[in-house]
């Protein structure tokens, strides 16, 4: 059975995640609303919680926002977190917001 890739849900990775700039989420009001609080969360002392940020789906699994358009192109392969964790060899190898977290 495929094992989940352990991609830490930490601020260092959140700030490098490209999901907020992805065409899939471009018109998502839900994703935009989540981004309103993200600076405060990143600058605070608490660890971010899984649904705080509209991204890191390779780590956390599918998006909770339902108003995303998964017919558009995923930009994960351009992401530093993606390349650092060898996600080109993961299953799925993109569109984690739709298909769930990365496994190998
Ligand atoms: S997982 Fe890929 S398709 Fe989904 S929002 Fe992130 S970059 Fe876009
Ligand atoms: S690989 Fe995709 S989901 Fe994972 S951190 Fe990068 S842009 Fe976000």
Short mmCIF file of C-alpha atoms and ligand atoms in Angstrom, two decimals:
data_model
loop_
_atom_site.label_atom_id
_atom_site.label_comp_id
_atom_site.label_asym_id
_atom_site.label_seq_id
_atom_site.Cartn_x
_atom_site.Cartn_y
_atom_site.Cartn_z
CA UNK A 1 0.00 0.00 0.00
CA UNK A 2 1.18 3.53 -0.73
CA UNK A 3 2.59 5.41 2.25
CA UNK A 4 1.73 9.01 2.92
CA UNK A 5 4.55 11.46 2.34
CA UNK A 6 5.18 13.38 5.54
CA UNK A 7 5.24 17.01 4.49
CA UNK A 8 5.31 19.15 7.67
CA UNK A 9 2.44 21.61 8.05
CA UNK A 10 4.71 24.36 9.26
CA UNK A 11 5.03 28.07 8.58
CA UNK A 12 8.22 27.59 6.57
CA UNK A 13 6.33 25.41 4.09
CA UNK A 14 3.11 27.43 4.14
CA UNK A 15 4.91 30.57 3.00
CA UNK A 16 6.41 28.67 0.05
CA UNK A 17 3.18 26.93 -1.02
CA UNK A 18 1.94 28.27 -4.36
CA UNK A 19 -1.72 27.29 -3.93
CA UNK A 20 -2.84 30.87 -3.13
CA UNK A 21 -1.55 31.96 -6.55
CA UNK A 22 -3.00 28.99 -8.45
CA UNK A 23 -5.64 29.47 -11.17
CA UNK A 24 -7.71 26.73 -9.50
CA UNK A 25 -8.35 29.03 -6.53
CA UNK A 26 -8.31 32.34 -8.39
CA UNK A 27 -12.07 32.91 -8.11
CA UNK A 28 -12.64 31.17 -4.79
CA UNK A 29 -14.23 33.47 -2.24
CA UNK A 30 -13.60 30.82 0.43
CA UNK A 31 -9.85 30.72 -0.31
CA UNK A 32 -9.69 34.52 -0.40
CA UNK A 33 -11.36 34.78 2.99
CA UNK A 34 -8.87 32.34 4.49
CA UNK A 35 -5.99 34.45 3.16
CA UNK A 36 -7.28 37.49 5.08
CA UNK A 37 -6.10 35.98 8.38
CA UNK A 38 -2.98 34.25 7.24
CA UNK A 39 -0.48 37.02 8.03
CA UNK A 40 -1.74 37.16 11.60
CA UNK A 41 -1.44 33.37 11.91
CA UNK A 42 2.06 33.33 10.43
CA UNK A 43 3.23 36.09 12.72
CA UNK A 44 1.60 34.63 15.84
CA UNK A 45 3.07 32.19 18.36
CA UNK A 46 0.63 29.34 17.76
CA UNK A 47 1.18 26.56 15.26
CA UNK A 48 -1.10 26.91 12.24
CA UNK A 49 -4.11 24.56 12.16
CA UNK A 50 -4.90 22.43 9.17
CA UNK A 51 -7.79 24.47 7.76
CA UNK A 52 -6.31 27.93 8.43
CA UNK A 53 -4.60 28.21 5.07
CA UNK A 54 -6.03 27.55 1.58
CA UNK A 55 -3.15 25.35 0.45
CA UNK A 56 -0.64 22.72 1.61
CA UNK A 57 -3.05 20.13 0.23
CA UNK A 58 -0.11 17.81 -0.55
CA UNK A 59 0.32 17.62 3.23
CA UNK A 60 -3.26 17.87 4.48
CA UNK A 61 -5.44 16.44 1.79
CA UNK A 62 -8.37 17.82 -0.15
CA UNK A 63 -9.45 21.45 -0.01
CA UNK A 64 -12.30 22.35 2.31
CA UNK A 65 -13.28 25.22 0.00
CA UNK A 66 -15.87 23.97 -2.46
CA UNK A 67 -15.80 26.94 -4.84
CA UNK A 68 -12.50 26.01 -6.53
CA UNK A 69 -12.22 25.13 -10.21
CA UNK A 70 -10.14 21.97 -10.53
CA UNK A 71 -10.37 22.03 -14.33
CA UNK A 72 -7.69 24.73 -14.31
CA UNK A 73 -3.95 24.06 -14.25
CA UNK A 74 -2.18 23.09 -11.02
CA UNK A 75 1.06 24.97 -10.29
CA UNK A 76 2.44 22.48 -7.73
CA UNK A 77 5.36 21.37 -9.97
CA UNK A 78 6.78 24.92 -9.69
CA UNK A 79 6.72 24.81 -5.89
CA UNK A 80 9.87 24.45 -3.74
CA UNK A 81 8.05 22.17 -1.28
CA UNK A 82 7.07 19.93 -4.19
CA UNK A 83 10.61 19.62 -5.46
CA UNK A 84 12.15 19.24 -2.02
CA UNK A 85 9.85 16.27 -1.28
CA UNK A 86 10.17 14.60 -4.68
CA UNK A 87 6.45 14.87 -5.35
CA UNK A 88 6.97 14.26 -9.05
CA UNK A 89 7.21 10.62 -7.93
CA UNK A 90 4.15 10.79 -5.67
CA UNK A 91 0.60 9.66 -6.33
CA UNK A 92 -1.17 11.84 -7.18
CA UNK A 93 1.59 14.04 -8.56
CA UNK A 94 -0.52 17.23 -8.66
CA UNK A 95 -4.06 18.57 -7.91
CA UNK A 96 -3.88 17.60 -4.24
CA UNK A 97 -6.80 19.97 -3.53
CA UNK A 98 -9.01 17.64 -5.56
CA UNK A 99 -7.44 14.21 -5.15
CA UNK A 100 -5.96 14.32 -1.65
CA UNK A 101 -2.54 14.24 -0.04
CA UNK A 102 0.64 12.91 -1.58
CA UNK A 103 1.56 9.23 -1.23
CA UNK A 104 4.46 7.22 -2.52
S1 LIG B 1 -2.95 21.64 -5.09
FE1 LIG B 1 -2.28 22.33 -7.12
S2 LIG B 1 -4.25 22.68 -8.19
FE2 LIG B 1 -4.72 22.62 -6.03
S3 LIG B 1 -4.67 24.76 -5.39
FE3 LIG B 1 -2.65 23.87 -4.99
S4 LIG B 1 -1.42 24.40 -6.80
FE4 LIG B 1 -3.57 24.63 -7.32
S1 LIG B 2 3.22 21.08 -3.67
FE1 LIG B 2 1.33 22.18 -4.12
S2 LIG B 2 0.04 21.84 -2.34
FE2 LIG B 2 2.10 21.30 -1.77
S3 LIG B 2 2.96 23.15 -0.83
FE3 LIG B 2 3.50 23.19 -3.03
S4 LIG B 2 1.88 24.33 -4.07
FE4 LIG B 2 1.13 23.77 -2.02
#
